Short mmCIF file of C-alpha atoms in Angstrom, two decimals:
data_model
loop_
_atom_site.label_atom_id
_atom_site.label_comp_id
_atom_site.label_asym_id
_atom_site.label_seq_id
_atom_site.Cartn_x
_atom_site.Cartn_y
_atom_site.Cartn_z
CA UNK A 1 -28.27 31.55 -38.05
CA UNK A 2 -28.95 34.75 -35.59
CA UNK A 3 -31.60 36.88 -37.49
CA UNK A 4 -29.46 40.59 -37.54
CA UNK A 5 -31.94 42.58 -39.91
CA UNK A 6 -35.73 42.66 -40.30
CA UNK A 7 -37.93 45.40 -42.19
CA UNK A 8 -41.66 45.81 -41.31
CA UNK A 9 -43.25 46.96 -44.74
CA UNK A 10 -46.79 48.36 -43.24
CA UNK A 11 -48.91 51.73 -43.85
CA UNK A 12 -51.04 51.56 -40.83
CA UNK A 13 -49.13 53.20 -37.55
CA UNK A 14 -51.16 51.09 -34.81
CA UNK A 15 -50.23 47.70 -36.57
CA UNK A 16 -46.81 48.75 -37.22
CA UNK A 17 -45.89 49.89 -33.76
CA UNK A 18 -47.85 46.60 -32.26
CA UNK A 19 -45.80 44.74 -34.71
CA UNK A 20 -42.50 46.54 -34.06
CA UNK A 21 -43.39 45.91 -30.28
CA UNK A 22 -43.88 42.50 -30.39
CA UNK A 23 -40.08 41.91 -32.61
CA UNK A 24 -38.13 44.10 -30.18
CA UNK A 25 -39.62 41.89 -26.82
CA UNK A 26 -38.10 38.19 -28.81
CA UNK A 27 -35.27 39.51 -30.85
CA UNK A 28 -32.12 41.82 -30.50
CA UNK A 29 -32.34 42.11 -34.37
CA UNK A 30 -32.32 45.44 -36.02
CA UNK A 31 -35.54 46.65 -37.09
CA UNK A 32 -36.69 48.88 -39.70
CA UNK A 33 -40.31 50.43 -41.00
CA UNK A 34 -41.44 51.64 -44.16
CA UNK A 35 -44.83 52.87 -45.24
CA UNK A 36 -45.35 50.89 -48.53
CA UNK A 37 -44.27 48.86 -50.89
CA UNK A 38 -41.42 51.18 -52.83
CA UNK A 39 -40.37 52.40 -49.40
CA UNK A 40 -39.66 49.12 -48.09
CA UNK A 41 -37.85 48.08 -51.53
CA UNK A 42 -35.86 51.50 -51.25
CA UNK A 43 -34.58 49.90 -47.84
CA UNK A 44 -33.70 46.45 -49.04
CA UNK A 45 -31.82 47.79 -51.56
CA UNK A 46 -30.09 50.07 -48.48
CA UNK A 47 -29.69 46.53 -46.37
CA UNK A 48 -30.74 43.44 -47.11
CA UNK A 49 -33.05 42.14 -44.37
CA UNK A 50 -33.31 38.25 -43.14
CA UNK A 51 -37.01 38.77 -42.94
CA UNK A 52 -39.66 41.63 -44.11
CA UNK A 53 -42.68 41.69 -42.82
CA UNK A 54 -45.30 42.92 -45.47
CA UNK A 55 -48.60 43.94 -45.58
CA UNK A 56 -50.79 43.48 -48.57
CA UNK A 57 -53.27 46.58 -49.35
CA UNK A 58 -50.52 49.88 -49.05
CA UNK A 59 -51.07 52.82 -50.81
CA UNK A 60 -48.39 53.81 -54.16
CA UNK A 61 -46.58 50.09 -53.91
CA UNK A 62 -48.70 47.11 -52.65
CA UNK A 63 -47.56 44.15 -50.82
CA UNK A 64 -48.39 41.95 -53.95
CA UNK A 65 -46.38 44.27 -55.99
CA UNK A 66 -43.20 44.28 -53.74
CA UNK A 67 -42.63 40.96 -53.91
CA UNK A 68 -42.60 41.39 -58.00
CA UNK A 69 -40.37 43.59 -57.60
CA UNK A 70 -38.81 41.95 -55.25
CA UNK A 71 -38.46 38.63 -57.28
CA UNK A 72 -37.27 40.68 -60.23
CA UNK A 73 -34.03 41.87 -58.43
CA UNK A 74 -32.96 38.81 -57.78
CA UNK A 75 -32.93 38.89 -53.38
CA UNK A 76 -33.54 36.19 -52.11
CA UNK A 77 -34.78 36.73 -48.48
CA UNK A 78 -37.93 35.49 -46.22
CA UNK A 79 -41.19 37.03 -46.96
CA UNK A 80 -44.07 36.92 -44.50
CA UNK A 81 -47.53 38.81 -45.26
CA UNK A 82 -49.62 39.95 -42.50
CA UNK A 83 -52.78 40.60 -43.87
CA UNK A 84 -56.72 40.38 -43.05
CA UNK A 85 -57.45 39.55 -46.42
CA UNK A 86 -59.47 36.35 -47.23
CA UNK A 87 -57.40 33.12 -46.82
CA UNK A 88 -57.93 32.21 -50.55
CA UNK A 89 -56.23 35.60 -51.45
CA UNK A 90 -52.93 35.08 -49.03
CA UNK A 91 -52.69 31.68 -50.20
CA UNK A 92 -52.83 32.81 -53.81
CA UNK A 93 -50.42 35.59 -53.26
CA UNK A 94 -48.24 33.24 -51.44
CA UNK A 95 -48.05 30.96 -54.62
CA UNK A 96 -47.93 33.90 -57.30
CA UNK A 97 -44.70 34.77 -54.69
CA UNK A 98 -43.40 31.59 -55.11
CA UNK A 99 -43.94 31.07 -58.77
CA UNK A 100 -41.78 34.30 -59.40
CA UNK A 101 -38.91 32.88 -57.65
CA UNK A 102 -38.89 33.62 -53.76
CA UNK A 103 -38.39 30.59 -52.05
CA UNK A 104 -39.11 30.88 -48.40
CA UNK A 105 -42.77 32.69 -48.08
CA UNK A 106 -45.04 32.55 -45.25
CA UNK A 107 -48.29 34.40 -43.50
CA UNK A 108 -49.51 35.80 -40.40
CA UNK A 109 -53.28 36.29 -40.22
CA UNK A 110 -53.94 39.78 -38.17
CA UNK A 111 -54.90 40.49 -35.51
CA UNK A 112 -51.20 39.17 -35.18
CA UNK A 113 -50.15 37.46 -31.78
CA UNK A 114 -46.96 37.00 -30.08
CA UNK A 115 -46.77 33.52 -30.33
CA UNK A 116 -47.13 33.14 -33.82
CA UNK A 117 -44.71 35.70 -34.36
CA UNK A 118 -42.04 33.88 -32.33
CA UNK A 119 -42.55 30.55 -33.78
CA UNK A 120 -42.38 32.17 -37.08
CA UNK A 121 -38.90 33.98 -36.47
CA UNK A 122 -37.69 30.17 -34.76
CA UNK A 123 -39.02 28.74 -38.39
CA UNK A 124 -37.36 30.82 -40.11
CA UNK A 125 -33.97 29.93 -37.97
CA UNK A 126 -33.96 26.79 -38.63
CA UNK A 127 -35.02 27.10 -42.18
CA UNK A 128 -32.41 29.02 -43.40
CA UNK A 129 -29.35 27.11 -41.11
CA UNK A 130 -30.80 23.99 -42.74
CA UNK A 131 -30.33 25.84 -46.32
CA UNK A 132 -26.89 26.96 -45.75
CA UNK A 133 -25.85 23.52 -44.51
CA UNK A 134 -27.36 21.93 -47.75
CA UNK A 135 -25.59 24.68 -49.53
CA UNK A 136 -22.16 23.30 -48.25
CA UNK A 137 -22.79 19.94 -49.15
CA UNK A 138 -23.75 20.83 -53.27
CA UNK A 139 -23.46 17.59 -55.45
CA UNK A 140 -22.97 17.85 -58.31
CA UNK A 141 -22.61 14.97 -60.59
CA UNK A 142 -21.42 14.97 -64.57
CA UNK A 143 -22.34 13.31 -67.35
CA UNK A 144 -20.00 10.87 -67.75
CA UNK A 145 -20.59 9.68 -64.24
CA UNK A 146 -23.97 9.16 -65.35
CA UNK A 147 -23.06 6.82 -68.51
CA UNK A 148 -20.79 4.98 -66.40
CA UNK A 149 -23.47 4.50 -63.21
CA UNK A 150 -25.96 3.05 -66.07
CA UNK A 151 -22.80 0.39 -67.44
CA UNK A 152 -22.48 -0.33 -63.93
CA UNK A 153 -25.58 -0.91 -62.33
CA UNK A 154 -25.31 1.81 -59.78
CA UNK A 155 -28.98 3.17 -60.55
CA UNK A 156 -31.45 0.93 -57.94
CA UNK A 157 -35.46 0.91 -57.15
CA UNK A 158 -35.86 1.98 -53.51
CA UNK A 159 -39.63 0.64 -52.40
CA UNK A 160 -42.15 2.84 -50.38
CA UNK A 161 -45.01 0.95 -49.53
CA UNK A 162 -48.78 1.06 -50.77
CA UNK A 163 -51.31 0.05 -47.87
CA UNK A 164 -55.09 -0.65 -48.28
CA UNK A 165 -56.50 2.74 -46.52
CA UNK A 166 -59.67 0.74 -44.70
CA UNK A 167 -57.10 -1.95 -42.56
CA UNK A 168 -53.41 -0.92 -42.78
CA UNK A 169 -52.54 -4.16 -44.64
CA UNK A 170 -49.61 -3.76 -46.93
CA UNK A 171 -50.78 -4.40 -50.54
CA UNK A 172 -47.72 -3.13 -52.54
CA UNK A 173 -45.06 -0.77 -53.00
CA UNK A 174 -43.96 2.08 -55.69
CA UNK A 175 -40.28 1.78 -56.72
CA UNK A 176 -38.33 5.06 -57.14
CA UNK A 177 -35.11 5.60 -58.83
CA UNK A 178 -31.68 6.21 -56.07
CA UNK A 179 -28.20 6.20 -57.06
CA UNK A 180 -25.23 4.58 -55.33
CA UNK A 181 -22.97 6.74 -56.21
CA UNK A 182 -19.74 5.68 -55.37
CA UNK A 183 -18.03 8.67 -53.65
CA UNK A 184 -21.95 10.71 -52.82
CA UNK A 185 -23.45 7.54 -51.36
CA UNK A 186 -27.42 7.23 -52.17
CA UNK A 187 -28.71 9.93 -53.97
CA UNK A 188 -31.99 10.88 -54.83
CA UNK A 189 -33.53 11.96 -58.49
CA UNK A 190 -32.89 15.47 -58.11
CA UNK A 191 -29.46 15.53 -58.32
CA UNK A 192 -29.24 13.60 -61.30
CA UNK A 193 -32.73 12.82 -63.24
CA UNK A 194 -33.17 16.26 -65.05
CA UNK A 195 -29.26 15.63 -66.40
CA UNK A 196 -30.17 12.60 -67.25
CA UNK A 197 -33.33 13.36 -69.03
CA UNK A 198 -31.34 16.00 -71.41
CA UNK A 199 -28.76 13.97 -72.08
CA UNK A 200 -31.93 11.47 -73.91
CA UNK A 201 -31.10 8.69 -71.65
CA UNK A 202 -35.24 8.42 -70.25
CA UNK A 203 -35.71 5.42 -72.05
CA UNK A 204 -32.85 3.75 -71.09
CA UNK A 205 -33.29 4.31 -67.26
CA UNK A 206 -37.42 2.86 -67.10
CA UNK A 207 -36.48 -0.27 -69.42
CA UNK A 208 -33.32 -0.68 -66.39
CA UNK A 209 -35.97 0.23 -63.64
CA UNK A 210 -38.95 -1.87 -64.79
CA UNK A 211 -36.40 -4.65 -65.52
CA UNK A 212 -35.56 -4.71 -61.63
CA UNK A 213 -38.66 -3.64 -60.18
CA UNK A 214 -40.58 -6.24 -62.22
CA UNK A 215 -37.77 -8.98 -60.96
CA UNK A 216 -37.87 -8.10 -57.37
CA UNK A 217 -41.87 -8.37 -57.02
CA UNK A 218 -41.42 -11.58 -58.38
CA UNK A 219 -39.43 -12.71 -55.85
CA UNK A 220 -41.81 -11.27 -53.01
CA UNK A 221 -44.48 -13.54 -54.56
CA UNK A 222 -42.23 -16.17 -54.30
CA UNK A 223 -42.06 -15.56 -50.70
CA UNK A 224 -45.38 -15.88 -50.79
CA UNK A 225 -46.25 -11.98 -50.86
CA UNK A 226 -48.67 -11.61 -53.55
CA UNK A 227 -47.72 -7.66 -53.82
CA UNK A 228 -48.05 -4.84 -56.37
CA UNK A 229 -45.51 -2.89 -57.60
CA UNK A 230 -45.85 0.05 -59.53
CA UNK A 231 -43.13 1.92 -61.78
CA UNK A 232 -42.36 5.37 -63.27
CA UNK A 233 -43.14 6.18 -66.67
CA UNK A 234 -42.96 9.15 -68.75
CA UNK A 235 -45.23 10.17 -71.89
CA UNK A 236 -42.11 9.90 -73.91
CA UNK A 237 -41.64 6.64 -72.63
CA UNK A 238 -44.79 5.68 -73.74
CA UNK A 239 -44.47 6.66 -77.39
CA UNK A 240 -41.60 4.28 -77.63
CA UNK A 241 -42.73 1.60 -80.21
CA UNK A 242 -41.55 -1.18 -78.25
CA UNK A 243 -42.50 -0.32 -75.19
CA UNK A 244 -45.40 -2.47 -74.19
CA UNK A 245 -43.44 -5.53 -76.03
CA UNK A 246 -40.65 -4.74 -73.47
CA UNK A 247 -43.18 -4.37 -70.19
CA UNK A 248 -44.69 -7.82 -71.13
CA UNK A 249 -41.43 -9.56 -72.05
CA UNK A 250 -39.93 -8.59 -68.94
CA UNK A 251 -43.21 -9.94 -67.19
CA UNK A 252 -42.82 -13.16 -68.76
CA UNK A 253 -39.44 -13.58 -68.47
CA UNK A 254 -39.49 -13.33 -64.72
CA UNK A 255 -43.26 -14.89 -64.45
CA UNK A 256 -44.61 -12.03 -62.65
CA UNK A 257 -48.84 -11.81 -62.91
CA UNK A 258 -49.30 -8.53 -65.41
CA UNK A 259 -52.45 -7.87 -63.01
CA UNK A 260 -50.09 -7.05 -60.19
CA UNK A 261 -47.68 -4.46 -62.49
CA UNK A 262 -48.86 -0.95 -62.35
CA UNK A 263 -47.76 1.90 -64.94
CA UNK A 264 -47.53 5.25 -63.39
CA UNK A 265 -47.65 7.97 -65.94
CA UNK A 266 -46.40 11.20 -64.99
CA UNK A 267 -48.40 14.49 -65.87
CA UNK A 268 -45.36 16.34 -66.38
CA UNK A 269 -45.36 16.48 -70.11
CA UNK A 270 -48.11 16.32 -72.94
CA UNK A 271 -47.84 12.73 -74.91
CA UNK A 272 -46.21 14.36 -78.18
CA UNK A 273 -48.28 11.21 -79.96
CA UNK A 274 -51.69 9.97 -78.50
CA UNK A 275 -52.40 7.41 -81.00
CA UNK A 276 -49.08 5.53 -80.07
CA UNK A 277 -49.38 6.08 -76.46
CA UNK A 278 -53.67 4.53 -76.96
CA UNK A 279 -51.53 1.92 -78.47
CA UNK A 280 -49.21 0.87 -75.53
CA UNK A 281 -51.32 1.47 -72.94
CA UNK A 282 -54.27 -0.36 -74.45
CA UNK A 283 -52.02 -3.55 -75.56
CA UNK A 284 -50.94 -3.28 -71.55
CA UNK A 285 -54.19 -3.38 -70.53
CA UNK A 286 -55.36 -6.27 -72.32
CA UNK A 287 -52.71 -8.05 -70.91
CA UNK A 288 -54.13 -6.94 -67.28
CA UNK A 289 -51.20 -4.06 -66.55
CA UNK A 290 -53.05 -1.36 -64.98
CA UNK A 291 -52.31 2.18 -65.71
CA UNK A 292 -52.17 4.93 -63.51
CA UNK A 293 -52.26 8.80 -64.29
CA UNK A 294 -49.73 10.59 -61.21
CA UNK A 295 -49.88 13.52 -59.79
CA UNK A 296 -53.27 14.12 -60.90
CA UNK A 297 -54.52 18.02 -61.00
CA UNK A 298 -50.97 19.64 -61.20
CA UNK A 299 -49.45 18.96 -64.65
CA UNK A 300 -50.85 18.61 -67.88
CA UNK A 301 -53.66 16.45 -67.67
CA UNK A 302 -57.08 16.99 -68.83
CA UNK A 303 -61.07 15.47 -68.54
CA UNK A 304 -60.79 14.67 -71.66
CA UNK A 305 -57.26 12.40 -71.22
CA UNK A 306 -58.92 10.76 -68.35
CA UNK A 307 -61.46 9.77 -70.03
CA UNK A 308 -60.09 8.62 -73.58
CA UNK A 309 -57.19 6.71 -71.63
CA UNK A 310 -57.48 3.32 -70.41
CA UNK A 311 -56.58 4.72 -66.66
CA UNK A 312 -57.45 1.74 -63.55
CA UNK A 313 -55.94 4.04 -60.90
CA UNK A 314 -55.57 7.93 -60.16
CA UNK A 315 -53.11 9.52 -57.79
CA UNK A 316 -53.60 12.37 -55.73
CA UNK A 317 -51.06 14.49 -55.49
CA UNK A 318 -49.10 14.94 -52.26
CA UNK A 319 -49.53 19.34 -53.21
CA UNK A 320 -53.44 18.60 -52.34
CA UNK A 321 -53.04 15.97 -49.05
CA UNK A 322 -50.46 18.09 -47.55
CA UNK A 323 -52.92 21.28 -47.12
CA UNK A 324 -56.40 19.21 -47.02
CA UNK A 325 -57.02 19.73 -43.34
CA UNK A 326 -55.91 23.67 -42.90
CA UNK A 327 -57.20 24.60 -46.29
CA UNK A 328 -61.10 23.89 -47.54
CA UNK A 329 -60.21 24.10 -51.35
CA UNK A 330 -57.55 21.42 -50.78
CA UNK A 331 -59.85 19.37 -49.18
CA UNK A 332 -62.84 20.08 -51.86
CA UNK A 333 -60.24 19.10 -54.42
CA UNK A 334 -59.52 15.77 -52.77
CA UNK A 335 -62.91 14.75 -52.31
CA UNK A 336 -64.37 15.96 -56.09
CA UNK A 337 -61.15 14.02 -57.47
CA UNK A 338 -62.10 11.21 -55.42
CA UNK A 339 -65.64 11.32 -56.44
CA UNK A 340 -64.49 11.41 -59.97
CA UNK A 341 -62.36 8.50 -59.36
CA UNK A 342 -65.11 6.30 -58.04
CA UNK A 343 -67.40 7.63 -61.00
CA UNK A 344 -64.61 6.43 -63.41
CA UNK A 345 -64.60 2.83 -61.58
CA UNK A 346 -60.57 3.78 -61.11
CA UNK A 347 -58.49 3.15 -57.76
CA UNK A 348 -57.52 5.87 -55.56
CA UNK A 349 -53.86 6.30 -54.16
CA UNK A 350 -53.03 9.40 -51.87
CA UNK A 351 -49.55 10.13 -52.21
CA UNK A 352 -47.41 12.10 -49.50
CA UNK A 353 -49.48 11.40 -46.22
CA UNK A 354 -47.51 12.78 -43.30
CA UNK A 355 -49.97 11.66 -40.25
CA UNK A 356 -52.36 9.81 -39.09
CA UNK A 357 -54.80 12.44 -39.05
CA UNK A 358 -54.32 12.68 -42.67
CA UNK A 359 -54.30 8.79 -42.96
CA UNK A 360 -58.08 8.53 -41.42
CA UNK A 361 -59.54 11.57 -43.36
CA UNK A 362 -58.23 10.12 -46.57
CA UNK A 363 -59.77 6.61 -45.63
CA UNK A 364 -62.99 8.47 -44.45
CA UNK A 365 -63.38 10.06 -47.83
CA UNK A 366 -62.67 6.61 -49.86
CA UNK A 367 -59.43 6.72 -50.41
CA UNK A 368 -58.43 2.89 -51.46
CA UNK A 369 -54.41 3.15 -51.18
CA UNK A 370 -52.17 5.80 -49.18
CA UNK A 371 -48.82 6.09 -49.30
CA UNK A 372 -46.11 8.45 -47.32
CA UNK A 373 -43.45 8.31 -45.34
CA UNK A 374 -45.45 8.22 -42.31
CA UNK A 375 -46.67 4.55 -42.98
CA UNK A 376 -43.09 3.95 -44.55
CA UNK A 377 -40.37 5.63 -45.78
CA UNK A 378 -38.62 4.18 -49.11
CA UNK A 379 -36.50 1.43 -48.57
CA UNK A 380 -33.58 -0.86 -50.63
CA UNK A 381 -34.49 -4.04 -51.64
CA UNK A 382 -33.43 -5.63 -48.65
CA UNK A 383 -34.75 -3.46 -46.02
CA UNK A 384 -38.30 -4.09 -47.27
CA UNK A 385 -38.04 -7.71 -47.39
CA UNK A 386 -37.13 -7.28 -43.86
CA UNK A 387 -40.31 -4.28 -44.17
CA UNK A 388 -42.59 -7.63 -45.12
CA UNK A 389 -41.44 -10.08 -42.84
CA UNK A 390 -42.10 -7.46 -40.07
CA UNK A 391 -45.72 -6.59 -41.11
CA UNK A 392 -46.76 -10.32 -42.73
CA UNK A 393 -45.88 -11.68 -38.76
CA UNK A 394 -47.80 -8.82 -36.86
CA UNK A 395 -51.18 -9.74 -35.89
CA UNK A 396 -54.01 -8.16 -37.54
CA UNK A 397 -54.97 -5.70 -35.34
CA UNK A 398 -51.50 -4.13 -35.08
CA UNK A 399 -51.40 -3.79 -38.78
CA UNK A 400 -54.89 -1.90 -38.79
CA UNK A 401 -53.83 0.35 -36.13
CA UNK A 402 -51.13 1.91 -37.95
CA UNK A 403 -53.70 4.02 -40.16
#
C-alpha cells in the first residue's frame, strides 16, 4: 500500500516545518498540519489520513486527548507520537491508545531524525499491506463445524519445545490446541477457541487435549526421551469435580510418570470456587503433577494466589520478554518476578523469546526454561519426533550453542 495522506498534528512551527521537511524529501504523499489536537481531528474528519503524526503537550486539544477522541469515532488509522516526554509516559500513552481501540500505534523520540522517520513510514507499509491481505483471507468457522471437528478428531496438540536455559538441552515441550480443518487447513486458537468457549465446550476440549498430549509424551519416553509436557488449563476447568480423577486416570492409563505432567493455569479468569480448585490442584500435586500459574503479571492473579496455591512453576509472560532489553521496567519486572520465583522454590519458564540476545539475558538472570519460536516453532506430532531425533543425535556442544 502507497501511503497518499498524512497529517502532522504539532503546535510548535520549527518542529513542524523540520518534520514536514523531512516527509516531503521520502514521500510524494499529501501532507497536512494542524496546530492541536481538535485541529488535527477537524482534518481527519475532512480526509482520513494513513498516518498522523502527533505531538503530545498542545495547547486546547492534547495529543493524549486526540487519540480519545480519536478512538471514540471509530477511525482506524496509524498513530505515531513524537514527543520529548519521559519514555515511561510515551509508553503509557501508547498502551492507554491501544486499550481504547487503535490498533497500529508507534513513537518517535525528538529530536526526530530522518532515518527513523523513513523506516517508520516503510513499517507502516508493510504493516498495513500485511493487514489487508489477512483481511481477504477472513475465516470464519460456525458452530456446527466445531461439534463436528470435536466427533471427529480434527482438534490436535502442536508441540513447541521447553529447553533448560543454562545448556540448550531439550527438556520438554508445551502442547497447544490447532485445528485441521478440513477446507481452512491448520488453524490456530483464535479463530475458533473464544466460539468454542461460549458455546460451554472448555471442558470438553482439555479432557480431548490432555488425553493426547498425555499419550504422546508417553510414547517419547518410550523412545527413550524422558520429556515433559505441559497442557492448558483454565480456572473453570479446574473447578470441574472430576478433574484431577480424569488427569491421573489418563496418566495411568497410558503409564506416563505424573512428575513429568505439568498443569498450566491460565490467569485469564478468577477461579469462581477456590476451595474446589485447592482441591484439584492439591490431589495433583500429591500425585507429583506440577502446577504452573501462565502468563504471570497480566491477568488476574494475585500475591496472595501465589502463595495459597500449590504452584512448582511460574511463567513469564512473552508481554514482559518481548520489551526487556529496550525498556528498564520490563526488565525490572522480569528480574523481581524471577526473584520471587526463586524465593517461592518454583521453576521459571520465559515464554515468547525471539533471539538469542533475549535467550542469554534470560539465562543470565536465572531463568530455568525458555521457550519461543526462536529455539522452535510449534510442531505436529510427527515433526517433533523428527524435532528429537535431530537434537538427541547432535553433540553436546551444538545443542548448548543454540541459546
Amino acid at each position: 500500500m502507497d501511503i497518499g495522506n498524512i497529517l502532522i498534528i504539532e503546535d510548535d512551527a520549527f518542529q513542524c516545518k523540520i518534520l514536514y521537511s523531512m516527509l516531503s524529501s521520502i514521500t510524494s504523499a499529501t501532507i497536512v498540519t494542524a496546530n492541536n489536537g481538535k485541529q488535527g481531528f477537524e482534518a481527519v474528519e475532512k480526509q482520513r489520513p494513513d498516518v498522523i503524526f502527533c505531538d503530545l503537550y498542545m495547547p486546547e486539544m492534547d495529543g493524549v486527548e486526540f487519540v480519545r477522541v480519536l478512538a471514540d469515532s471509530g477511525i482506524q488509522t496509524t498513530v505515531v507520537f513524537t514527543s520529548s516526554a519521559a519514555s515511561d509516559v510515551q509508553a503509557a500513552v501508547i498502551e492507554m491508545s491501544k486499550s481504547c481501540g487503535l490498533k497500529k500505534v508507534a513513537n518517535l523520540i525528538k529530536p526526530l531524525k530522518r532515518e527513523q522517520v523513513s523506516e517508520l513510514l516503510t513499517w507502516v507499509q508493510k504493516d498495513t499491506s500485511i493487514a489487508q491481505s489477512k483481511q481477504s483471507q477472513e475465516i470464519a468457522v460456525t458452530e456446527d463445524e466445531i461439534r463436528q471437528a470435536l466427533r471427529s478428531d480434527q482438534f490436535e496438540p502442536h508441540y513447541q519445545a521447553h529447553f533448560d536455559a543454562r545448556n540448550g538441552t531439550l527438556i520438554g515441550a508445551e502442547a497447544l490446541i490447532r485445528w485441521n480443518h478440513p477446507k481452512f487447513g491448520m488453524l490456530t486458537p483464535i479463530h475458533f477457541l473464544d466460539k468454542l468457549i461460549n458455546m460451554g465446550l472448555s471442558y470438553q476440549m482439555t479432557c480431548h487435549m490432555l488425553r493426547k498430549s498425555i499419550e504422546t509424551a508417553a510414547s517419547w519416553h518410550n523412545k527413550g526421551w524422558s520429556l515433559n509436557i505441559s497442557v492448558n488449563v483454565t480456572p473453570t476447568d479446574l473447578v470441574q469435580p472430576d478433574f484431577a480423577n480424569r488427569v491421573l486416570q489418563i496418566a495411568d492409563e497410558v503409564r506416563f510418570p505424573p512428575h513429568k505432567l505439568t498443569i498450566e493455569v491460565t490467569e485469564t479468569e478468577l477461579a469462581s470456587d477456590l476451595a474446589r480448585t485447592l482441591e484439584n490442584t492439591s490431589r495433583l500435586r500429591i500425585r507429583g503433577v506440577n502446577i504452573s500459574i501462565d502468563d504471570f503479571g497480566t491477568g488476574h492473579s494475585s500475591l496472595s494466589q501465589l502463595i495459597s496455591s500449590p504452584f512448582t512453576e511460574l511463567k513469564i509472560d512473552q508481554l514482559f520478554v518481548s520489551k526487556m532489553l529496550n525498556n528498564n521496567k520490563h526488565l525490572a519486572a522480569v528480574q523481581c518476578v524471577i526473584a520471587l520465583s526463586k524465593s517461592l522454590d518454583l521453576r521459571v519458564v520465559a515464554e515468547g523469546v525471539e533471539s538469542q540476545v533475549q535467550a542469554r539475558r534470560l539465562a543470565q538472570l536465572g531463568c530455568d526454561v525458555l521457550q519461543g519460536y526462536f529455539l522452535a516453532k510449534p510442531k505436529s506430532s510427527n515433526d517433533f519426533v523428527q524435532f528429537c531425533f535431530r537434537h538427541f543425535n547432535k553433540p553436546s556442544q551444538c545443542k548448548s550453542a543454540s541459546i
